[in-house]
mmCIF file of C-alpha atoms in Angstrom:
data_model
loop_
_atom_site.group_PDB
_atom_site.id
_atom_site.type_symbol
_atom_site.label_atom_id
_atom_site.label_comp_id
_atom_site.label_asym_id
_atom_site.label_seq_id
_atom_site.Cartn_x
_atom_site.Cartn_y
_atom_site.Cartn_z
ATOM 1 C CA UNK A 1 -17.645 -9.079 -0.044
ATOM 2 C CA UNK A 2 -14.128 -11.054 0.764
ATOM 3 C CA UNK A 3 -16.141 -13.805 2.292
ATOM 4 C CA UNK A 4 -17.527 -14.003 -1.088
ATOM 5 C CA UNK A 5 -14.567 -13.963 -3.088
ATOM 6 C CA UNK A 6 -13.816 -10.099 -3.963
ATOM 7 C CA UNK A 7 -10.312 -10.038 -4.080
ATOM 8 C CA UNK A 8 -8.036 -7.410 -3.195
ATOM 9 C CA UNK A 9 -5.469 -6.567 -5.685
ATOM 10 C CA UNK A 10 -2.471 -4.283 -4.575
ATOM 11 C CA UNK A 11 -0.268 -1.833 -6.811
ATOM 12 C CA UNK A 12 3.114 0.073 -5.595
ATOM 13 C CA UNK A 13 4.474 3.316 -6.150
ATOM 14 C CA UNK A 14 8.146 4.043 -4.508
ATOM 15 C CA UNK A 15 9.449 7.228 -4.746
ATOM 16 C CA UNK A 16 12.643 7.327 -6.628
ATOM 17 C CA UNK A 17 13.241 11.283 -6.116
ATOM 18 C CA UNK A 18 16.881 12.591 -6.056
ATOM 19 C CA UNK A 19 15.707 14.330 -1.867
ATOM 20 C CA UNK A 20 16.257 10.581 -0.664
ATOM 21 C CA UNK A 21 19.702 10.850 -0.570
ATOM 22 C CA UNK A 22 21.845 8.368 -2.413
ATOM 23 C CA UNK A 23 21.543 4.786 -1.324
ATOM 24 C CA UNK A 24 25.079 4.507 -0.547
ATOM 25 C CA UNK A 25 24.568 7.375 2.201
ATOM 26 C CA UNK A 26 23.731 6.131 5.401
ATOM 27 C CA UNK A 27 21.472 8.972 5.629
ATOM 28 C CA UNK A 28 19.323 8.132 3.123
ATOM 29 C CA UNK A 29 16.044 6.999 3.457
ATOM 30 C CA UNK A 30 16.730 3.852 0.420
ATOM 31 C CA UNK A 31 20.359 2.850 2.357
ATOM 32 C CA UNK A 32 19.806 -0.760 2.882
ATOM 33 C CA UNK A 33 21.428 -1.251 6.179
ATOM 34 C CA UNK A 34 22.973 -4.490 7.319
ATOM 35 C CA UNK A 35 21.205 -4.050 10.408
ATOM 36 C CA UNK A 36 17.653 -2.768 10.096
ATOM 37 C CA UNK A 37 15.144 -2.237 7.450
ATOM 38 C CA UNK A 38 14.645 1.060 6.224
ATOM 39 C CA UNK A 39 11.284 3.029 6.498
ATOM 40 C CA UNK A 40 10.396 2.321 2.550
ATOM 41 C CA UNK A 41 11.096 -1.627 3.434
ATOM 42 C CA UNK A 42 8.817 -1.044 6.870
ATOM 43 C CA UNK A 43 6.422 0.493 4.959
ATOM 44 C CA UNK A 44 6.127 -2.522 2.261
ATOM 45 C CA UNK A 45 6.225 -5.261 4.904
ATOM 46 C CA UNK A 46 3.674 -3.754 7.076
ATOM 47 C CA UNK A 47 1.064 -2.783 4.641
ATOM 48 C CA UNK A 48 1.977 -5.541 2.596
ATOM 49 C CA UNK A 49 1.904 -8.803 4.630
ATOM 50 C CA UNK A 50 -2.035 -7.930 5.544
ATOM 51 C CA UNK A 51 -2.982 -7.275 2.194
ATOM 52 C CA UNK A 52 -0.843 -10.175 0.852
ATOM 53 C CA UNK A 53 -3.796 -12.285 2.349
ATOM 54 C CA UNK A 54 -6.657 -11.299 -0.018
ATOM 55 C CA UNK A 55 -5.238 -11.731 -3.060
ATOM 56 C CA UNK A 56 -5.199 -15.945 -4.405
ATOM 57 C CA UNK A 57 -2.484 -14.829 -6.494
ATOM 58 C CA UNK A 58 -0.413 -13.190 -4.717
ATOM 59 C CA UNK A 59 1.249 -10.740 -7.274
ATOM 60 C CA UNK A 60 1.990 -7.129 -7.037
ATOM 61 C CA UNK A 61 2.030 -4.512 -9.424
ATOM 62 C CA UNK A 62 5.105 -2.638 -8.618
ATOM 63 C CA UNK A 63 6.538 0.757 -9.458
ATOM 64 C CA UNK A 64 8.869 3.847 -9.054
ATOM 65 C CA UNK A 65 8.198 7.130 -9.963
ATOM 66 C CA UNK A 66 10.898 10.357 -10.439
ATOM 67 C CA UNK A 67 13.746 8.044 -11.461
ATOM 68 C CA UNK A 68 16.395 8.596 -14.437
ATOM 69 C CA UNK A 69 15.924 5.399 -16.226
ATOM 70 C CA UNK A 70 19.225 3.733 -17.716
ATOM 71 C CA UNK A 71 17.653 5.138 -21.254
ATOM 72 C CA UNK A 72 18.066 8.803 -19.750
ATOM 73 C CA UNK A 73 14.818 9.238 -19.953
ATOM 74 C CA UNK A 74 12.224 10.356 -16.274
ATOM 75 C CA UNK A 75 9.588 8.281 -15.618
ATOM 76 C CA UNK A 76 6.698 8.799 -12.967
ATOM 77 C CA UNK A 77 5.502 4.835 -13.890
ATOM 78 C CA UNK A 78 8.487 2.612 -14.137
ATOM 79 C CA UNK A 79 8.228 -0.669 -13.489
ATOM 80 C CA UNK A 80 10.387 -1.762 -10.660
ATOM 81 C CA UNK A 81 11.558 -4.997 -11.636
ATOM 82 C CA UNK A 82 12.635 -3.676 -14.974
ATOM 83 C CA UNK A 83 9.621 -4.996 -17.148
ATOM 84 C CA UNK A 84 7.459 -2.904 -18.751
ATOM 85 C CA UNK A 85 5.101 -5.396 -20.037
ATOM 86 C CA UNK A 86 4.769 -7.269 -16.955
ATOM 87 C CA UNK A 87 5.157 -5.318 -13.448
ATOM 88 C CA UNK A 88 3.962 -7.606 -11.363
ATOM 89 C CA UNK A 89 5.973 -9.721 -8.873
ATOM 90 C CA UNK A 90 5.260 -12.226 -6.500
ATOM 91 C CA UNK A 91 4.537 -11.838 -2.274
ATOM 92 C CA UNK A 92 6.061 -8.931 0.008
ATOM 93 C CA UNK A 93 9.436 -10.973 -0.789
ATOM 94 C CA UNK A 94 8.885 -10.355 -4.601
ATOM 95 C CA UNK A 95 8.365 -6.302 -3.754
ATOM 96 C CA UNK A 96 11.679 -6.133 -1.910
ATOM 97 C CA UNK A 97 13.671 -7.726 -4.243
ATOM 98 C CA UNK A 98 12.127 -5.249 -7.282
ATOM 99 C CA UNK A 99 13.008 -2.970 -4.982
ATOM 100 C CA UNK A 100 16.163 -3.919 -4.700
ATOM 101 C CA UNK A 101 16.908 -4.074 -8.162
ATOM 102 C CA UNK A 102 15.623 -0.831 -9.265
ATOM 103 C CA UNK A 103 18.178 0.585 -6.523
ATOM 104 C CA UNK A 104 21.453 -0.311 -8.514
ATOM 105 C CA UNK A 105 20.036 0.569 -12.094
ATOM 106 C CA UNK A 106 17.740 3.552 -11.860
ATOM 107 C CA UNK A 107 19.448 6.953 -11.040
ATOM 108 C CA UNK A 108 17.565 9.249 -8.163
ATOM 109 C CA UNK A 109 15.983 12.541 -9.933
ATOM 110 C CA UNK A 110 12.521 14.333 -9.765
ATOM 111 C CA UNK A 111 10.342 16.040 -9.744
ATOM 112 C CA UNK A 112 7.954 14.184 -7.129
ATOM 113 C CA UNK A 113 4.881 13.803 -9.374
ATOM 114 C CA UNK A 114 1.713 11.209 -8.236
ATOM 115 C CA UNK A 115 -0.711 11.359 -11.201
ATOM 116 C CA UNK A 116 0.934 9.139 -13.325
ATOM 117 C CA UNK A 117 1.033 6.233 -11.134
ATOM 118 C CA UNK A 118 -2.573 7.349 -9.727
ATOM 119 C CA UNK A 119 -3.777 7.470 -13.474
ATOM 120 C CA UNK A 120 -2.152 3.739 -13.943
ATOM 121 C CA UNK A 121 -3.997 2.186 -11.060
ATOM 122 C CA UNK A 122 -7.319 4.072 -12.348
ATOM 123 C CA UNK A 123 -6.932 2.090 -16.237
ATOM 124 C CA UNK A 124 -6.196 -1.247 -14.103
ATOM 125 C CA UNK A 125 -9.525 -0.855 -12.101
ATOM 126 C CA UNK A 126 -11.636 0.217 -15.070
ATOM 127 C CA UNK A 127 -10.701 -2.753 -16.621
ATOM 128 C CA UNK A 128 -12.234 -5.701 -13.515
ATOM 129 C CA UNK A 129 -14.699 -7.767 -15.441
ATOM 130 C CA UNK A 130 -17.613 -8.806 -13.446
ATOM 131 C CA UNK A 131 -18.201 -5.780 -11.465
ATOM 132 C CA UNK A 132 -17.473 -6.531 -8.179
ATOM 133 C CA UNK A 133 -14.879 -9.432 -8.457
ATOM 134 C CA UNK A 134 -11.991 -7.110 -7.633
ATOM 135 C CA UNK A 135 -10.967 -4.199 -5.570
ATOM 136 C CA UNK A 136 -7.561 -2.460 -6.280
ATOM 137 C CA UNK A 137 -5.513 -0.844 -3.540
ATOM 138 C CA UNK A 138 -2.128 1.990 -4.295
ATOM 139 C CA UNK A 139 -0.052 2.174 -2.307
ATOM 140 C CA UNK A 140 2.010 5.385 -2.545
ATOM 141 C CA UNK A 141 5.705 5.881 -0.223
ATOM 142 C CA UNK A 142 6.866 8.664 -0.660
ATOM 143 C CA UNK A 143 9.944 11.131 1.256
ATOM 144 C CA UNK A 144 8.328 14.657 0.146
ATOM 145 C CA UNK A 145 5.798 16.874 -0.960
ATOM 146 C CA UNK A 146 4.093 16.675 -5.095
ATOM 147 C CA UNK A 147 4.995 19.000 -7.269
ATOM 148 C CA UNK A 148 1.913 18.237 -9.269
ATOM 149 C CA UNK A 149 -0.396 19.064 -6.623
ATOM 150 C CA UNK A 150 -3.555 20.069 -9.241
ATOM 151 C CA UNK A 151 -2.762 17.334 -11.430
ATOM 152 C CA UNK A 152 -2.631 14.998 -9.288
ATOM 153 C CA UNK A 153 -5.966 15.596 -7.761
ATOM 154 C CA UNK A 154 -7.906 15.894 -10.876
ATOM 155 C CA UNK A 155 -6.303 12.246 -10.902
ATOM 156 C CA UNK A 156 -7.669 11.254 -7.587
ATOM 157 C CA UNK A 157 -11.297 12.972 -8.689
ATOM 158 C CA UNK A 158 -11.156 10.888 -12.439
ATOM 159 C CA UNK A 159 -10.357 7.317 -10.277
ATOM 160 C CA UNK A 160 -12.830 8.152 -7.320
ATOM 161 C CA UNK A 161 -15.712 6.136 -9.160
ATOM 162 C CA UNK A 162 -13.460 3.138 -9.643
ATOM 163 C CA UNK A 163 -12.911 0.384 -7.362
ATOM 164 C CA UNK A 164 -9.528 1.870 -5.934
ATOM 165 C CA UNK A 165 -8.211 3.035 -2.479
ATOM 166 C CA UNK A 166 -5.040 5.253 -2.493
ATOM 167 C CA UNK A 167 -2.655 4.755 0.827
ATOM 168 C CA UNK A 168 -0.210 7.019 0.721
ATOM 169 C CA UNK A 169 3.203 6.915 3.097
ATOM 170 C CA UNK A 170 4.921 9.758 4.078
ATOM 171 C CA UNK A 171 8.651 8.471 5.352
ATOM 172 C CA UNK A 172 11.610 10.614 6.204
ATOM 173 C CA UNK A 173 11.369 14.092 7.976
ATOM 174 C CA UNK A 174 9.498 16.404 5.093
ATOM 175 C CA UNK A 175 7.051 18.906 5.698
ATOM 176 C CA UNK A 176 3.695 16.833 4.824
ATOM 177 C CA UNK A 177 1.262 19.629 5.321
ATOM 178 C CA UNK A 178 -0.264 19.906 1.958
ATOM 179 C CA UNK A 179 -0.676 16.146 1.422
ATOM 180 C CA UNK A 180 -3.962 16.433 4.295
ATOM 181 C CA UNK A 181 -5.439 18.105 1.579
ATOM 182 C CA UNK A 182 -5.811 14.577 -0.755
ATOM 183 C CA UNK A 183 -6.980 13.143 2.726
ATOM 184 C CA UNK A 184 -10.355 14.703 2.589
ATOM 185 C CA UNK A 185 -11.918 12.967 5.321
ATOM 186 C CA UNK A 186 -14.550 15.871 6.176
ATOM 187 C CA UNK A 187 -15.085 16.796 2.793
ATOM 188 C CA UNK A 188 -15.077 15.397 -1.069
ATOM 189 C CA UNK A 189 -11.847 16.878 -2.704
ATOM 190 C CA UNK A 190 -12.657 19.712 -5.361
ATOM 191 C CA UNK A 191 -10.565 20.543 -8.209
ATOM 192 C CA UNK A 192 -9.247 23.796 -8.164
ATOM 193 C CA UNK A 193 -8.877 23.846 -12.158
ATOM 194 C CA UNK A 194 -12.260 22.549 -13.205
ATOM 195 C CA UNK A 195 -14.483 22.710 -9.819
ATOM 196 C CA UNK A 196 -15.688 18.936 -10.033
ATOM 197 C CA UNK A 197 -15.950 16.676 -7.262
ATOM 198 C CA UNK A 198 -14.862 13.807 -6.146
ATOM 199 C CA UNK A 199 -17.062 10.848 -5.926
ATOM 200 C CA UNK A 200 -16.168 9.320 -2.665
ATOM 201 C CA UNK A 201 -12.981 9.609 -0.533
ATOM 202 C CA UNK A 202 -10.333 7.389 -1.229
ATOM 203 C CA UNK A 203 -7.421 8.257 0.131
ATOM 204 C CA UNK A 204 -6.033 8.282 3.638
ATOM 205 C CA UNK A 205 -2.477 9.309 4.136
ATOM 206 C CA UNK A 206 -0.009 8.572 7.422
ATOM 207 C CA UNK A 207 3.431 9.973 8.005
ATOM 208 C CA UNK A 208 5.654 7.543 9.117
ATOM 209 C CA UNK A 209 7.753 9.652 11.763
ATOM 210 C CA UNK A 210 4.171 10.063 13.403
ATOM 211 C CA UNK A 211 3.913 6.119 14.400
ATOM 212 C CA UNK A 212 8.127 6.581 15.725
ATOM 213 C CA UNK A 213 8.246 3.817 12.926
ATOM 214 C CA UNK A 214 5.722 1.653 14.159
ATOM 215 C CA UNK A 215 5.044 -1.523 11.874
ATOM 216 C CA UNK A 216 2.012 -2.181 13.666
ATOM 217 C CA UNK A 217 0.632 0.747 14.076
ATOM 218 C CA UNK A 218 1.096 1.519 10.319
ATOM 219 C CA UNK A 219 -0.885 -1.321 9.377
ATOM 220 C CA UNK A 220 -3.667 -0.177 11.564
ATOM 221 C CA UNK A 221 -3.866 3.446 10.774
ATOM 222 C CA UNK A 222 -3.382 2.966 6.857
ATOM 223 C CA UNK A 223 -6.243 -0.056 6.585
ATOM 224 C CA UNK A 224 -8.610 1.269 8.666
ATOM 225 C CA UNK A 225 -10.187 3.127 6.056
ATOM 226 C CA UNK A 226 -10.263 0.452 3.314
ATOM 227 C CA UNK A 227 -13.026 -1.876 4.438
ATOM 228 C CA UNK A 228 -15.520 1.783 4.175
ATOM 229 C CA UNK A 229 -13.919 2.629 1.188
ATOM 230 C CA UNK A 230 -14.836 -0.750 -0.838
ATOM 231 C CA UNK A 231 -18.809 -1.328 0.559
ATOM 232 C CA UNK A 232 -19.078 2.630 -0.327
ATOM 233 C CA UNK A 233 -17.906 1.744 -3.434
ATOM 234 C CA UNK A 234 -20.110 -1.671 -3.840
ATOM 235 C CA UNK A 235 -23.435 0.141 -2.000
ATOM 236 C CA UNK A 236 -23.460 3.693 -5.044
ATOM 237 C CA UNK A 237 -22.897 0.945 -7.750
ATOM 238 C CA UNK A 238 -25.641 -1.057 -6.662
ATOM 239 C CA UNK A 239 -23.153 -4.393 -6.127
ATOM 240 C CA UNK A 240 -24.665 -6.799 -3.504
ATOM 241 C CA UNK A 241 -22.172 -9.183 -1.340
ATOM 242 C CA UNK A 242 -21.820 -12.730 -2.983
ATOM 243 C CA UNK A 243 -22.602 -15.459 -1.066
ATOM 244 C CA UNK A 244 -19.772 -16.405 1.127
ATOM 245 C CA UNK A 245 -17.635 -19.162 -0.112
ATOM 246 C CA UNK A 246 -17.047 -22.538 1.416
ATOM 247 C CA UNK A 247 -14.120 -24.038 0.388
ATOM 248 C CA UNK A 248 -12.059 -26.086 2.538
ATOM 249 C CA UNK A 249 -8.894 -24.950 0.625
ATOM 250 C CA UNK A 250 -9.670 -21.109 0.976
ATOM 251 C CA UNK A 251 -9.993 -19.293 4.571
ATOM 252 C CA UNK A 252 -10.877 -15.445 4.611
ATOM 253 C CA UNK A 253 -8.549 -14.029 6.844
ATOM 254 C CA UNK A 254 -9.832 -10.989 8.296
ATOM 255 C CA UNK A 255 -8.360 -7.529 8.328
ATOM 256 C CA UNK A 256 -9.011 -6.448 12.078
ATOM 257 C CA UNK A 257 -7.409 -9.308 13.172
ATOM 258 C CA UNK A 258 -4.435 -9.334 11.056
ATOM 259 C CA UNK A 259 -4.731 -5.327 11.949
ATOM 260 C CA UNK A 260 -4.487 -6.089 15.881
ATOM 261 C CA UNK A 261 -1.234 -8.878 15.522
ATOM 262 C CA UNK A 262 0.370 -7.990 12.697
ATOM 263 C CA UNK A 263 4.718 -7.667 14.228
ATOM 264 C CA UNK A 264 7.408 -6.131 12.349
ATOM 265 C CA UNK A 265 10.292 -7.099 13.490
ATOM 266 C CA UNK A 266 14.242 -5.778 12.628
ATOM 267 C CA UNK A 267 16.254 -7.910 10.860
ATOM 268 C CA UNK A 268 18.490 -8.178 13.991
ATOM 269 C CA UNK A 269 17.309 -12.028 14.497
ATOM 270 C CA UNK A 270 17.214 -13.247 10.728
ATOM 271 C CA UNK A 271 18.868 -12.544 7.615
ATOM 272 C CA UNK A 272 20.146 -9.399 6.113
ATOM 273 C CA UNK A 273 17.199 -7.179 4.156
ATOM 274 C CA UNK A 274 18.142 -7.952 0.156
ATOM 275 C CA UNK A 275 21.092 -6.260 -0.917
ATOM 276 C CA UNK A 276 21.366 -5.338 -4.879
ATOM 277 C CA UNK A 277 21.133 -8.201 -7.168
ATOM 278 C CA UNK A 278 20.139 -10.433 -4.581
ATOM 279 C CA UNK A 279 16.939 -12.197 -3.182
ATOM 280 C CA UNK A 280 15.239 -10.690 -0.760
ATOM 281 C CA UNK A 281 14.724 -12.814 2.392
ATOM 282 C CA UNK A 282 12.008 -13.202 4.096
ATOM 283 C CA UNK A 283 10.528 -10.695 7.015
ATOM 284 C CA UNK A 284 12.263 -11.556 9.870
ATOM 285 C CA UNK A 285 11.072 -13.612 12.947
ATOM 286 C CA UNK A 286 11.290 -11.981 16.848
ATOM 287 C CA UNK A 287 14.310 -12.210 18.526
ATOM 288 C CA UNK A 288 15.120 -15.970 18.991
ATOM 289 C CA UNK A 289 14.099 -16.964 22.510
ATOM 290 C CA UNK A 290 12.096 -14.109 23.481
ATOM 291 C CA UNK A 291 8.390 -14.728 24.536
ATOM 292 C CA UNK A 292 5.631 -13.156 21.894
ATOM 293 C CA UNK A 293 4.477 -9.795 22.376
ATOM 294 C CA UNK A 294 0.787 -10.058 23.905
ATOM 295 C CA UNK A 295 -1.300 -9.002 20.793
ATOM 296 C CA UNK A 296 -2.551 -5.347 21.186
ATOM 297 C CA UNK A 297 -6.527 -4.505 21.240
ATOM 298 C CA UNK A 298 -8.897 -4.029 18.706
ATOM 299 C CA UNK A 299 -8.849 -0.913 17.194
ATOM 300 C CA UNK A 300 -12.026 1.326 18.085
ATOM 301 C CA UNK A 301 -14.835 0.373 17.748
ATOM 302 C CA UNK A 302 -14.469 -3.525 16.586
ATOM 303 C CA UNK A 303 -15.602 -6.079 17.811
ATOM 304 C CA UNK A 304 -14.420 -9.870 17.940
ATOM 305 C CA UNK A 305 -17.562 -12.304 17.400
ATOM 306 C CA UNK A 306 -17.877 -16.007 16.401
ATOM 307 C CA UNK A 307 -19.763 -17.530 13.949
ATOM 308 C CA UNK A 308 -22.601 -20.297 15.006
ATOM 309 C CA UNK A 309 -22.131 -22.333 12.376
ATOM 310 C CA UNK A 310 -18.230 -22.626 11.542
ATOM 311 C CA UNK A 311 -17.019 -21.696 15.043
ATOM 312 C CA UNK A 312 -14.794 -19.483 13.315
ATOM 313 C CA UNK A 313 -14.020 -15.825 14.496
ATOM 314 C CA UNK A 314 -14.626 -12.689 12.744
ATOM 315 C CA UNK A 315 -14.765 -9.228 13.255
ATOM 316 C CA UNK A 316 -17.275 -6.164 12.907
ATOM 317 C CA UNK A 317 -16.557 -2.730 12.613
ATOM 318 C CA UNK A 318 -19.559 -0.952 13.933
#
C-alpha cells in the first residue's frame, strides 16, 4: 500500500498533567536538560524520525492534553504550537519546538483524560477522500494512568473502523497496569457501558522504563504492529494495494529497515535540545569520532529480500 502511495499521516498527544513535575524541576519528566533529552523528546524522535518518512509532506498534527491554557480554561486537545486553526507543524524538528513552546505558556493541571484527543484523530480519519489514500497514526506520551478509562475506550471502539493506529507511550515511573487493557492483543476491547465491540485492534502500548530508555528499541516495539494494523484495515474494507509507484523523485523507505537502524543519540555531541522560545535543533549525530554502531537484526520474523527488477531491498514480515 506505501509502495503505492498510501501515505502515513501522524498526530501527537503530550501529556501536559500537573504529576510531571514542573519543568523547572530537574525531576520532572518535561525538564529540558542541557545535557540529554528527556523521555517525552526520546519518545518524539524515535517514533517520529521513522514515520517522518511516509508522509510527502511532512507535517504533524500536534497536541497537549490536561493543560491550564493562558485563557484559564483545561483542555484535553490543545494545539501545541498555539494555533487552533492550524496544528500542524513541520518534521520531528517542528514537534520539538511546539513542544517547546507550549512548555513556557501552558500551566501543568489534569485530570489525565485520552478521549478527546482519540476522538480528534477519529474526525481527521473519517474525513481521507479516496478511501485508501491515507492512513493516520496517534501517537499518545503520556507519565500516568486515565482517569477516563470508560470514555476513553468507547473512543477507541467508535475510531476502530477508521484508518487509525493509536501508539501510546508510557514515560516516567507510574503504575501502567490498567493501560494493557486498551492493548487488547488477544481479544477485541468491549465496552463496559454499552457492551459493543471493537472492530479491530488498534492500539499497542510500551512503557518507556521497560526499553531502560531505549530509542531503538522504542521504535521497534511501538511500529511493529502498524504495518497489520493498516492491511487489516484495507483487507475488511475491501481496499486493494495500488500499483506501486515509479518515480525517480520518490523512494519508499521501508519500516523494518528503518526499524532495525534507526540511533538515538544524546545531545552530548551536538547542540542543546530547544530551550523555550527557541528552535529546536536537529537530533543529534553519534559522538564525533566514534565508529557506527553495527546495525542490530531484524526483528522476528522479517526477512530482508531484493527486488529482480530495481535491485532495490525490501522487507517481508511473514
Amino acid at each position: 500500500y506505501i509502495a503505492g502511495g498510501t501515505e502515513v499521516d501522524v498526530m501527537l498527544a503530550i501529556d501536559f498533567t500537573a504529576s510531571n513535575k514542573q519543568p523547572k524541576d530537574p525531576h520532572s519528566l518535561h525538564y529540558m536538560d542541557p545535557n540529554g533529552w528527556n523521555q517525552y523528546q526520546k519518545a518524539i524522535i524515535a517514533v517520529g524520525e521513522i514515520l517522518d518518512k511516509y508522509n510527502t509532506d511532512k507535517m504533524f498534527a500536534t497536541y497537549g492534553f490536561g493543560g491550564k491554557l493562558p485563557s484559564g480554561q483545561v483542555s484535553h486537545a490543545f494545539a501545541l504550537n498555539g494555533n487552533a486553526q492550524n496544528p500542524r507543524v513541520r518534521g520531528v524538528n517542528g514537534i520539538l519546538e511546539a513542544y517547546s513552546h507550549a512548555l513556557t505558556n501552558v500551566e501543568l493541571y489534569g485530570p489525565t483524560n485520552f478521549k478527546d484527543v482519540i476522538s480528534t484523530s477519529e474526525a481527521a480519519a473519517k474525513g481521507i477522500r479516496p478511501p485508501g489514500s491515507k492512513y493516520y497514526v496517534l501517537l499518545i506520551i503520556t507519565d500516568g494512568e486515565i482517569t477516563d478509562m470508560d470514555q476513553t475506550i468507547d473512543a477507541i471502539i467508535d475510531a476502530s473502523g477508521m484508518p487509525l493506529s493509536i501508539i501510546i507511550v508510557g514515560v516516567g515511573q507510574a503504575d501502567f497496569a490498567s493501560m494493557h487493557r486498551l492493548d487488547s492483543d488477544d481479544h477485541l476491547l468491549t465496552s463496559p457501558m454499552t457492551g459493543k465491540k471493537a472492530q479491530r485492534d488498534i492500539v499497542q502500548f510500551v512503557a518507556f522504563r521497560d526499553l531502560h530508555g531505549d530509542g531503538s528499541a522504542l521504535a521497534r516495539e511501538v511500529l511493529a504492529e502498524i504495518p497489520g494494523q493498516l492491511t487489516s484495515y484495507m483487507k475488511v474494507n475491501h481496499i486493494k494495494a495500488p500499483p506501486r509507484i515509479q518515480k525517480n523523485d520518490w523512494e519508499v523507505d521501508n519500516a523494518a529497515e528503518k526499524m532495525a537502524h534507526v540511533s538515538l543519540s544524546g545531545p552530548s555531541a551536538g547542540p542543546p535540545p530547544p530551550q523555550p522560545r527557541q528552535a529546536a535543533p536537529p537530533p543529534p549525530p553519534p559522538h564525533a569520532g566514534a565508529p557506527p554502531p553495527p546495525p542490530p537484526a531484524l526483528p522476528p520474523g522479517w526477512e530482508e529480500m531484493q527486488d529482480p527488477g530495481s535491485g532495490k531491498l525490501y522487507y517481508v514480515n511473514h
